[in-house]
Short mmCIF file of C-alpha atoms and ligand atoms in Angstrom, two decimals:
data_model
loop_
_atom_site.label_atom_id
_atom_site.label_comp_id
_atom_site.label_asym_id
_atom_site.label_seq_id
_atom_site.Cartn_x
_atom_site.Cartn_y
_atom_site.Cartn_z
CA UNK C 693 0.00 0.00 0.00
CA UNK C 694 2.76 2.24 0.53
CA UNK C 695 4.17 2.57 -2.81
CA UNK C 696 2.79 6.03 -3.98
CA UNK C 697 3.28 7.17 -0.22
CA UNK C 698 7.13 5.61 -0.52
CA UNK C 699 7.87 7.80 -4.05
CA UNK C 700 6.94 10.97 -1.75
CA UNK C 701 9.42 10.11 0.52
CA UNK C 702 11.89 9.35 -1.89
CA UNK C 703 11.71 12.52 -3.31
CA UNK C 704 12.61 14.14 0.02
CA UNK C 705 9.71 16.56 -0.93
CA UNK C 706 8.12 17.04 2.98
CA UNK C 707 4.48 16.04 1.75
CA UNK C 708 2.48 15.36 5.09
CA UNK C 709 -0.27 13.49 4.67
CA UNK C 710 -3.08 12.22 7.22
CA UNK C 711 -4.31 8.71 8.40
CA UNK C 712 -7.40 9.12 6.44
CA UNK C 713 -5.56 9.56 3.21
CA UNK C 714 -2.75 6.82 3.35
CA UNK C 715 -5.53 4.91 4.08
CA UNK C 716 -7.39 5.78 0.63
CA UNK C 717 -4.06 5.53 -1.12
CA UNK C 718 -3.92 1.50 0.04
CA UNK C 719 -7.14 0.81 -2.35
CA UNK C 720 -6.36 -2.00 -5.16
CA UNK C 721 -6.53 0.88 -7.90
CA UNK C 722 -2.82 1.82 -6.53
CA UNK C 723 -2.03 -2.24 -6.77
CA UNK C 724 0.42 -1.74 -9.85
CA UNK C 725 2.18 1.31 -8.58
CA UNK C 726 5.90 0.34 -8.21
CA UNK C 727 8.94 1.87 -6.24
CA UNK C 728 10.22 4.48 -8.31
CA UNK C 729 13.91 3.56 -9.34
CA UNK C 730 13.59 4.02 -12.65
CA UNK C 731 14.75 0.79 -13.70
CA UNK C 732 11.24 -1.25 -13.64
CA UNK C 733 9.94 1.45 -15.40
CA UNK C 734 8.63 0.79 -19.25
CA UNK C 735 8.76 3.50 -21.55
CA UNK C 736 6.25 5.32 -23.08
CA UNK C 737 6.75 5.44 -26.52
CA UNK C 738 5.63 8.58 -28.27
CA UNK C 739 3.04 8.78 -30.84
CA UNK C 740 4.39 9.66 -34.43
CA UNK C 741 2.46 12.06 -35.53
CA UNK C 742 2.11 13.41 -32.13
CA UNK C 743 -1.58 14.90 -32.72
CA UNK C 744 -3.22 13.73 -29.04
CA UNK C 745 -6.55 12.54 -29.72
CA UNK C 746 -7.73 14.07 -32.51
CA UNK C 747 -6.67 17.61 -34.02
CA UNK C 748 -9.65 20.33 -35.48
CA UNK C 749 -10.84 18.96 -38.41
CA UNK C 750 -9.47 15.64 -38.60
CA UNK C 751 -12.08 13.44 -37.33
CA UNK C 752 -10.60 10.35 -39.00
CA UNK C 753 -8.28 9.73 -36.63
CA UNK C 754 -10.53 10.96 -33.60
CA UNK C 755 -10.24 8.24 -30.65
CA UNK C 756 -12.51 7.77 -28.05
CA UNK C 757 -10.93 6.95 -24.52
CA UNK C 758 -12.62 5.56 -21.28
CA UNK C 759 -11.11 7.45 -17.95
CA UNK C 760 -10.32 4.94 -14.92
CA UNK C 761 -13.17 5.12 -12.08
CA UNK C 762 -11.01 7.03 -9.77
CA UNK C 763 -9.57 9.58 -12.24
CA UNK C 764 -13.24 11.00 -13.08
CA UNK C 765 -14.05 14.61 -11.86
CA UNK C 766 -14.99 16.82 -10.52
CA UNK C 767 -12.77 18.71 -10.33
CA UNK C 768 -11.42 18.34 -14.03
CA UNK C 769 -7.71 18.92 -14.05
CA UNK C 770 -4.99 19.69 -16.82
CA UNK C 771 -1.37 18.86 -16.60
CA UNK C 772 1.13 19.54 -18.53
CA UNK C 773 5.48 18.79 -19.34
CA UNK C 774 7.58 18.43 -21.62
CA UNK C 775 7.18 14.78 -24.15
CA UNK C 776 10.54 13.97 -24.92
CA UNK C 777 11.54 13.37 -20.83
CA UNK C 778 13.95 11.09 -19.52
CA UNK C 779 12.61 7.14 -19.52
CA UNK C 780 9.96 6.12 -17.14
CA UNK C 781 9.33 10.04 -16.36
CA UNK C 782 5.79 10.17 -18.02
CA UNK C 783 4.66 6.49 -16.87
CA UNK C 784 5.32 7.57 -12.95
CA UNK C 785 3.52 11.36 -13.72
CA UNK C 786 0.40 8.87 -15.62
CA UNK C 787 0.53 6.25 -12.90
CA UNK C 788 0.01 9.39 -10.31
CA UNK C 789 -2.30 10.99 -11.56
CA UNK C 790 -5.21 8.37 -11.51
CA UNK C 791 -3.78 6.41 -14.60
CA UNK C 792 -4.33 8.77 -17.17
CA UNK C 793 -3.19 7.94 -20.31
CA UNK C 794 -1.27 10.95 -21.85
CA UNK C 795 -1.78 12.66 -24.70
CA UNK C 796 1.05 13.95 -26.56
CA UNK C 797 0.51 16.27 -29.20
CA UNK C 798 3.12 18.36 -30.72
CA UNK C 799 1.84 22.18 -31.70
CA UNK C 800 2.90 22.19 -35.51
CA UNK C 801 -0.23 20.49 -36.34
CA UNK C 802 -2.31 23.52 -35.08
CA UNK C 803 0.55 26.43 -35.07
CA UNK C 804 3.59 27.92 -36.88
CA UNK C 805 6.02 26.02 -34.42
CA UNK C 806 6.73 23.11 -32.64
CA UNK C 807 5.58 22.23 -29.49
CA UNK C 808 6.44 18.72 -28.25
CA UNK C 809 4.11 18.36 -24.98
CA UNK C 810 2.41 15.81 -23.23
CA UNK C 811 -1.12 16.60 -21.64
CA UNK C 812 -2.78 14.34 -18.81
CA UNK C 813 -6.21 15.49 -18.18
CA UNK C 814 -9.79 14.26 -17.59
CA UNK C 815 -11.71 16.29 -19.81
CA UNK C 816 -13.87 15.18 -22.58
CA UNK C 817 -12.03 14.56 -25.68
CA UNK C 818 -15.50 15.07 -28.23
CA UNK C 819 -16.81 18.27 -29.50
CA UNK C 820 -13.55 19.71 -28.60
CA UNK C 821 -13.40 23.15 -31.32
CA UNK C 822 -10.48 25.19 -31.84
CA UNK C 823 -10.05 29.49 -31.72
CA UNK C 824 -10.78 31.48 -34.09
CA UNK C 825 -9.08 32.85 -36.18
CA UNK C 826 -7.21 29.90 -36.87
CA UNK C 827 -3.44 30.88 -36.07
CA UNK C 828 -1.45 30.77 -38.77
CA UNK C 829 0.47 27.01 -39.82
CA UNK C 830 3.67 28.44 -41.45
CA UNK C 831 6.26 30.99 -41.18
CA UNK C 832 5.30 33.15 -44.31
CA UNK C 833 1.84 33.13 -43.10
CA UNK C 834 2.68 33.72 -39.64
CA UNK C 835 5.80 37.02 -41.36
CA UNK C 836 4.99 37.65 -45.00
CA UNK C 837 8.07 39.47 -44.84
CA UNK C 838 10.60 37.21 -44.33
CA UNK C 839 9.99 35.79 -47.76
CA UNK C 840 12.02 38.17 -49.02
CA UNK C 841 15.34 37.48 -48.12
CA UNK C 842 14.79 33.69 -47.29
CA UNK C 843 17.13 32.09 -49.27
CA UNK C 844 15.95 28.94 -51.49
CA UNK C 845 18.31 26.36 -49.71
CA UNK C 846 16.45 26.75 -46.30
CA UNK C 847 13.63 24.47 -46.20
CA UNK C 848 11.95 25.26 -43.23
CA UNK C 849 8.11 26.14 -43.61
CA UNK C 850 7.73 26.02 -39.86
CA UNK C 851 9.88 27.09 -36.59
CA UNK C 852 11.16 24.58 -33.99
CA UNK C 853 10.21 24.77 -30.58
CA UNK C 854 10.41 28.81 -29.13
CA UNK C 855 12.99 28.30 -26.26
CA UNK C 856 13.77 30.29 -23.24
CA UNK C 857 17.04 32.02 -24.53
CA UNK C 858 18.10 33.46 -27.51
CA UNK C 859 20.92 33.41 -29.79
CA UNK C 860 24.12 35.71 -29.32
CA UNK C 861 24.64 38.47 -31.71
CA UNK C 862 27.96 37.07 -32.18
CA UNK C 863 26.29 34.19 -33.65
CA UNK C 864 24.41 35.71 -36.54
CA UNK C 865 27.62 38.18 -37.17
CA UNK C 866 29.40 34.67 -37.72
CA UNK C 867 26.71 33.42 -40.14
CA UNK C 868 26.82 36.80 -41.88
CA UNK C 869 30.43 36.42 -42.81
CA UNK C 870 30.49 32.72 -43.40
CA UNK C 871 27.64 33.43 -46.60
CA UNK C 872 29.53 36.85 -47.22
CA UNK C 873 32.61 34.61 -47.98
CA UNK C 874 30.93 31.99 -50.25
CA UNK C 875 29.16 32.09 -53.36
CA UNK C 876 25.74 31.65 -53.65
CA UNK C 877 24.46 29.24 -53.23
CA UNK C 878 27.05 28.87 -50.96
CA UNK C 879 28.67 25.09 -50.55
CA UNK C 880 26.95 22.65 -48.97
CA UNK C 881 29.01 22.80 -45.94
CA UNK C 882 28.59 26.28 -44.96
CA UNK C 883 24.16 25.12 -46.52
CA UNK C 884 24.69 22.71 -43.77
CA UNK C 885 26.46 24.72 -40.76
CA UNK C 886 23.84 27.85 -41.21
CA UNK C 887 21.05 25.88 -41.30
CA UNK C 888 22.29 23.96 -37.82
CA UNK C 889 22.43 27.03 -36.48
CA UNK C 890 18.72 28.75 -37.99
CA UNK C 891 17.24 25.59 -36.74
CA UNK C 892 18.72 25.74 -33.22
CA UNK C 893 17.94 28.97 -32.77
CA UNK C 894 14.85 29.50 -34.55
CA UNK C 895 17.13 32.41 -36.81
CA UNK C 896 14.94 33.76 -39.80
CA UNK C 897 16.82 36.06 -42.39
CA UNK C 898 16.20 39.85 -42.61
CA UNK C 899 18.63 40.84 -44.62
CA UNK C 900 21.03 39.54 -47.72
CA UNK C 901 23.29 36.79 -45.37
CA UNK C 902 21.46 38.27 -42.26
CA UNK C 903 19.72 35.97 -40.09
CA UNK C 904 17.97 37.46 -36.54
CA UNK C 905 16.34 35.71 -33.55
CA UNK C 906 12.56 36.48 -33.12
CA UNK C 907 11.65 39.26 -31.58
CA UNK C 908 8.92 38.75 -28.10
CA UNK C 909 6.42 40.14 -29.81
CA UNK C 910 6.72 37.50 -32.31
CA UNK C 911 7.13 34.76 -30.24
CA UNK C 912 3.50 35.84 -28.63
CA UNK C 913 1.89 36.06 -31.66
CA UNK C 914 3.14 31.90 -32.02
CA UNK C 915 2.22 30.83 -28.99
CA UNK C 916 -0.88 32.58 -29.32
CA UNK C 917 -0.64 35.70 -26.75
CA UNK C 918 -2.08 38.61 -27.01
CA UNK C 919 0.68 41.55 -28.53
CA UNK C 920 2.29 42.90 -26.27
CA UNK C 921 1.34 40.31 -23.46
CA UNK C 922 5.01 40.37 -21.64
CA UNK C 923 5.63 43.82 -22.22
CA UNK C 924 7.11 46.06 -19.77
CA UNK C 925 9.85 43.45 -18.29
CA UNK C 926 13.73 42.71 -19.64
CA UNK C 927 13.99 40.94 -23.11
CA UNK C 928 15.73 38.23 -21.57
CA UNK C 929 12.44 37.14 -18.69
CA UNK C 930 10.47 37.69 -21.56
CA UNK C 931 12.18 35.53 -23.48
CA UNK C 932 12.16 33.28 -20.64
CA UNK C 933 8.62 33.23 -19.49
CA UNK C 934 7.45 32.64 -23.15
CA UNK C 935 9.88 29.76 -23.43
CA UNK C 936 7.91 27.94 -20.58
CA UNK C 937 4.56 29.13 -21.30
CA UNK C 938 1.67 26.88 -23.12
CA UNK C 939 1.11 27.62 -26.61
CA UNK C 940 -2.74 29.10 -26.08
CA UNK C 941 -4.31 27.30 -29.33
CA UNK C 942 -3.39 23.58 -28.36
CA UNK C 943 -4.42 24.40 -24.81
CA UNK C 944 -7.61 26.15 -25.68
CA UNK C 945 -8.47 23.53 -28.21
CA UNK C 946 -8.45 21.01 -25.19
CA UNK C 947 -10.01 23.03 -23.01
CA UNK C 948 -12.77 24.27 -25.48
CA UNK C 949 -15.26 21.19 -24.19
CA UNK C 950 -15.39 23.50 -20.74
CA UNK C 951 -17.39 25.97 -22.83
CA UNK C 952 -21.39 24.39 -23.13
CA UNK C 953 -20.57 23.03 -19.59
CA UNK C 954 -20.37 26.08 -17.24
CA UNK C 955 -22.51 28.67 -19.20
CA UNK C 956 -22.31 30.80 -15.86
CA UNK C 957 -18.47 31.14 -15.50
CA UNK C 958 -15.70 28.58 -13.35
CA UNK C 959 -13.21 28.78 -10.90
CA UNK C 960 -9.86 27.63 -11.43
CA UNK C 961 -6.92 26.86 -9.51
CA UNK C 962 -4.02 27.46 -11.69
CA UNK C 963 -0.58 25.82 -10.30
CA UNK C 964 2.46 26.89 -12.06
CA UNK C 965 0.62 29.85 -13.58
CA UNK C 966 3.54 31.33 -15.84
CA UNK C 967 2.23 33.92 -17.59
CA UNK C 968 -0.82 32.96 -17.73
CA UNK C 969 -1.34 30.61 -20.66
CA UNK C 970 -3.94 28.85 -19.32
CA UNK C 971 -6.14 31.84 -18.49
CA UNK C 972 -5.64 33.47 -21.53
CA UNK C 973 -6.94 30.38 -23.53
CA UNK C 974 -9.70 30.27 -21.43
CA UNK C 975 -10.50 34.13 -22.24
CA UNK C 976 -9.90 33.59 -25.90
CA UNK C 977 -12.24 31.04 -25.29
CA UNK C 978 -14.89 33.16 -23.94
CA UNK C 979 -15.15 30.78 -20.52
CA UNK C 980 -15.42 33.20 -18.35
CA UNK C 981 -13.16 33.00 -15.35
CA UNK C 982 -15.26 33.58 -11.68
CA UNK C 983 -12.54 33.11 -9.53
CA UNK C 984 -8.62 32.38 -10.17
CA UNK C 985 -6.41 30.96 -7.47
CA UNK C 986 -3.01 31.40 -9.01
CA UNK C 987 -0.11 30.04 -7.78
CA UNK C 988 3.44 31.07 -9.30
CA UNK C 989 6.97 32.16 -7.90
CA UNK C 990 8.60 34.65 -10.37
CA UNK C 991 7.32 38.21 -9.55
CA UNK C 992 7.89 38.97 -12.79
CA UNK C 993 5.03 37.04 -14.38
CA UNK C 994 2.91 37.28 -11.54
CA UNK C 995 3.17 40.98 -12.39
CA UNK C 996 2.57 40.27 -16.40
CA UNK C 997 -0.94 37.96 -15.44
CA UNK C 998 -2.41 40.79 -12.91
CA UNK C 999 -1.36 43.29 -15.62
CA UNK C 1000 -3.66 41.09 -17.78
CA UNK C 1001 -6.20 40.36 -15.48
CA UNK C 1002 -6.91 44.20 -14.81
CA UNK C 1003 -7.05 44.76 -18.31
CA UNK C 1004 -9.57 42.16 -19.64
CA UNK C 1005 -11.00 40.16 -16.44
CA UNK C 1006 -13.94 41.47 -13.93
CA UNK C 1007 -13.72 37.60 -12.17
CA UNK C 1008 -11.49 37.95 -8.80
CA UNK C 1009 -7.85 36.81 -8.88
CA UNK C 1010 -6.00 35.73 -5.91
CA UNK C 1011 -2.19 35.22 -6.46
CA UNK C 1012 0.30 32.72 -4.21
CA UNK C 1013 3.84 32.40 -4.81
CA UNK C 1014 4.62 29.09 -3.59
CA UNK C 1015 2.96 25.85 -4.20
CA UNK C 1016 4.57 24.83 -0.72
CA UNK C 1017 2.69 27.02 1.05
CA UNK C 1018 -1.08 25.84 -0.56
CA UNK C 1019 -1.49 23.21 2.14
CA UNK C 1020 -3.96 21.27 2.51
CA UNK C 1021 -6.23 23.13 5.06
CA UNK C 1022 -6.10 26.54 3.13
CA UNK C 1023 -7.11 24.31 0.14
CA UNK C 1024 -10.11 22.81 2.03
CA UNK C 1025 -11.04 26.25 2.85
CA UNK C 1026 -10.97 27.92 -1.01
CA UNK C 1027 -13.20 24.76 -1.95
CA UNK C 1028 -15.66 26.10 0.93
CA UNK C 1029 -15.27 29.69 0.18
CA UNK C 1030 -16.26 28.79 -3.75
CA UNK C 1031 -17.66 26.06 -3.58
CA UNK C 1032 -15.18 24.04 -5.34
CA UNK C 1033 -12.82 24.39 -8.50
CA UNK C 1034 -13.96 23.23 -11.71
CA UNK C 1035 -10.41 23.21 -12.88
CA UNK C 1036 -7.38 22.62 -11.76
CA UNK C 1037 -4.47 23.73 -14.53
CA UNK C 1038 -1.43 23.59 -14.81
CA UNK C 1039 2.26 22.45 -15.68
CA UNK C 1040 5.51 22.11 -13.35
CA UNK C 1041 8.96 23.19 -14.33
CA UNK C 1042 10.37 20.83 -16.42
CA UNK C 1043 14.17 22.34 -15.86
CA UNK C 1044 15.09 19.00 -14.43
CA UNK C 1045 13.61 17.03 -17.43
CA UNK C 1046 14.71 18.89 -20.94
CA UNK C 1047 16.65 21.51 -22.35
CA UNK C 1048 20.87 21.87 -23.39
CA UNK C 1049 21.63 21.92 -19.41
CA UNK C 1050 22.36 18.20 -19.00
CA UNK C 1051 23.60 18.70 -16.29
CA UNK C 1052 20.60 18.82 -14.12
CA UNK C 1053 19.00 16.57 -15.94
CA UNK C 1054 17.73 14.55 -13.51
CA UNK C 1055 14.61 13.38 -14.05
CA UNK C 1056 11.20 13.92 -11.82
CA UNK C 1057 13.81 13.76 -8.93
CA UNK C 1058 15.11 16.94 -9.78
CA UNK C 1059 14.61 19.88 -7.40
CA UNK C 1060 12.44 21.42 -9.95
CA UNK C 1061 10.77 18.73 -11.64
CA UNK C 1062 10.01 17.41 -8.14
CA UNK C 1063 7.04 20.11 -8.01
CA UNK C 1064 5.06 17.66 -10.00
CA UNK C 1065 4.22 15.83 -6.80
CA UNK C 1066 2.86 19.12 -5.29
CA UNK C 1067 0.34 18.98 -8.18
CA UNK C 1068 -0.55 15.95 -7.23
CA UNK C 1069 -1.12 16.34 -3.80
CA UNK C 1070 -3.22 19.33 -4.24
CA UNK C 1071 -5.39 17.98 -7.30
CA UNK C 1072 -5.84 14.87 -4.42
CA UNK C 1073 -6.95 17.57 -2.11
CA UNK C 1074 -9.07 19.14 -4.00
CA UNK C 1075 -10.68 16.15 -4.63
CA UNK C 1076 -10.85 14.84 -1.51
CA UNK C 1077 -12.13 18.44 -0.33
CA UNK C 1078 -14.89 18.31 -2.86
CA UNK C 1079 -15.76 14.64 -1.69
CA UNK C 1080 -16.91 16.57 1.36
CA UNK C 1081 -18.72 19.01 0.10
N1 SAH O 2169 2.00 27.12 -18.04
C1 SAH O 2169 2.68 28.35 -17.68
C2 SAH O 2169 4.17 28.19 -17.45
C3 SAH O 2169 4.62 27.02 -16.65
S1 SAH O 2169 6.39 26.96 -16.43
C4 SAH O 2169 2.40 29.41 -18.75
O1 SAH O 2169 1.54 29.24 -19.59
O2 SAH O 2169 3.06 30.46 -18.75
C5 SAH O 2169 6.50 26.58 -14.73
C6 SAH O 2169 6.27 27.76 -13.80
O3 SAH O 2169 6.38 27.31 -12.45
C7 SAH O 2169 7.29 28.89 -13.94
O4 SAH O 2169 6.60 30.07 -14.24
C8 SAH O 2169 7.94 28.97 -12.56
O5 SAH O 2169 8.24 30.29 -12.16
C9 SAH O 2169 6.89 28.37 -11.65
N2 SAH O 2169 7.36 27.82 -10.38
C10 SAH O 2169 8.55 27.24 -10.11
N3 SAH O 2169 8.60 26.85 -8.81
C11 SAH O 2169 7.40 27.16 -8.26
C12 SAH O 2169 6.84 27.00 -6.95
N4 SAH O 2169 7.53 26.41 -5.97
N5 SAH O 2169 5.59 27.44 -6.73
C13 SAH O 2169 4.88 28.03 -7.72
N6 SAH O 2169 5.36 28.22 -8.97
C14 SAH O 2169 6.60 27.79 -9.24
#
């Protein structure tokens, strides 16, 4: 019985947790949950294409799914990491989170870039619609102008995944004299080393031999913000908060079922809350938002959602920095005060899981990546909280 109660341990995160519930946690749903060392643990291969479900306007290859009993809501809940994580990573998140089978879907299929993510939620999956107007699927659609200098030995139609730096200038100065110095088209070599680099970096060209990162502004517009969103803070936290956020379309296209269902408005406990991806797809939407308990660290994009919020909401938001400090008690008491969240969105840092800095890539047992098992815990308490109502 201990097994899920064991991993908590293990992962030195200090998640307290009464009789009552250890109790629940010993029920013969949890009979296949296994110590987590990694080694017992299969992988979960990853779709190819990576379109989740089904995608808008493909309903050939629409699935249907049937949730396990326990994993039904309310409260619905939306999670969200990286796909391409170290082995075992997304079978221990699914096995958590009331054996929910992921669904991966990678944002080319509804945007200009890429998007690898895996989703583990338990909303319906039929009747889902996407926003209009459809966001643009390519890079001249998304920047007419770039078509103008893009030279015909780049292929790319689409951008890879928007990361959370950017490129040096030294960089593109490099690429500038490297095609300055060779004829065009230049040799294969120097097709092959630019192109690395454009694809690394997401570079498009401005200029004869001139390639530039995107600007924020542009990197909204892909993910689906509204302009000027992230305004007002450094280049560089912009850069960074967009890099983490959701891209708004794939989210909202999930989350579009929510619509017909609350007529009247929901509240929402957002973990993680970024910048606010979730709560902008939910506006873009036209769900509107009663109540938003938002919990995120970084002043800086708690600043960028209540700059938001004031703008466009007239719902009530109430902002926490740590997930730490949501225990269990002040959770009981939201779920009194509103009675209940009808969503609970969100997705932990995946620092420990992806990116260049190998490093710390650790796995779920990473200090960051750990944070997944706070979402847990509160989606469990909301739950059982809601049980009581
Ligand atoms: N989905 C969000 C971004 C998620 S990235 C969006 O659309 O923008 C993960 C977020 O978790 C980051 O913004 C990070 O600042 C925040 N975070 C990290 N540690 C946290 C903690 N202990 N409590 C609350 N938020 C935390």
């Amino acid at each position: 019985m201990h097994h899920r109660l064991q991993e908590i341990v293990i992962m030195g995160t200090c998640l307290t947790m009464s009789k009552k519930k250890r109790k629940r946690y010993g029920g013969a749903a949890q009979g296949n949950r296994r110590p987590l060392d990694g080694s017992h643990e299969e992988p979960m291969p990853l779709p190819n294409p990576m379109v989740g479900f089904n995608l808008p306007n493909d309903r050939l290859r629409s699935v249907t799914r049937r949730l396990p009993q326990q994993a039904i809501g309310p409260p619905f809940f939306y999670y969200e990491n990286v796909a391409l994580a170290p082995k075992g990573v997304w079978a221990t998140i699914s096995r958590f989170l009331y054996d929910i089978e992921p669904e991966f879907v990678d944002s080319k299929h509804l945007c200009a870039a890429a998007r690898k993510r895996g989703y583990i939620h338990n909303l319906p999956i039929e009747n889902r619609f996407p926003l209009l107007p459809l966001p643009p699927k390519t890079i001249f659609e998304a920047f007419p102008h770039y078509k103008k200098w893009w030279p015909s030995w780049d292929p790319r139609r689409q951008l890879n995944c928007l990361q959370t730096s950017m490129s040096s200038a030294k960089l593109t100065e490099r690429i500038q004299c490297a095609l300055a110095s060779s004829g065009n088209p230049p040799p294969k070599s120097v097709q092959k080393y630019v192109m690395d680099e454009c694809r690394k970096w997401n570079l498009v060209w401005v200029g004869k031999n001139k390639v530039a990162h995107l600007e924020p502004d542009e990197v909204e517009y892909l993910l689906g913000f509204p302009r000027d969103h992230t305004r007002g803070v450094g280049k560089t936290e912009r850069f960074k908060s967009l890099g983490n956020s959701f891209q708004v379309d794939t989210v909202a296209y999930h989350l579009s079922v929510l619509k017909d269902m609350y007529p009247n408005g929901v509240n929402v406990l957002s973990l993680f809350t970024g910048i606010g991806g979730g709560e902008v797809a939910l506006h873009r939407l036209g769900i509107h938002m009663r109540t938003v308990v938002s919990v995120e660290i970084g002043e800086v994009n708690r600043r960028i959602l209540r700059g938001w919020w004031d703008q466009t909401q007239t719902g009530t938001l109430i902002e926490i920095a740590d997930v730490k400090s949501l225990t269990d008690d002040r959770i009981a008491t939201f779920v009194r005060r509103f009675g209940g969240f009808d969503l609970v969105i969100g997705g932990s840092p995946c620092n420990n899981l992806a990116g260049s800095n190998r490093h710390h890539r650790d796995g779920l047992e990473g200090e960051q990546s750990a944070l997944f098992y706070h979402y847990f815990r509160i989606v469990d308490a909301v739950k059982s909280a809601m049980g009581r109502m």
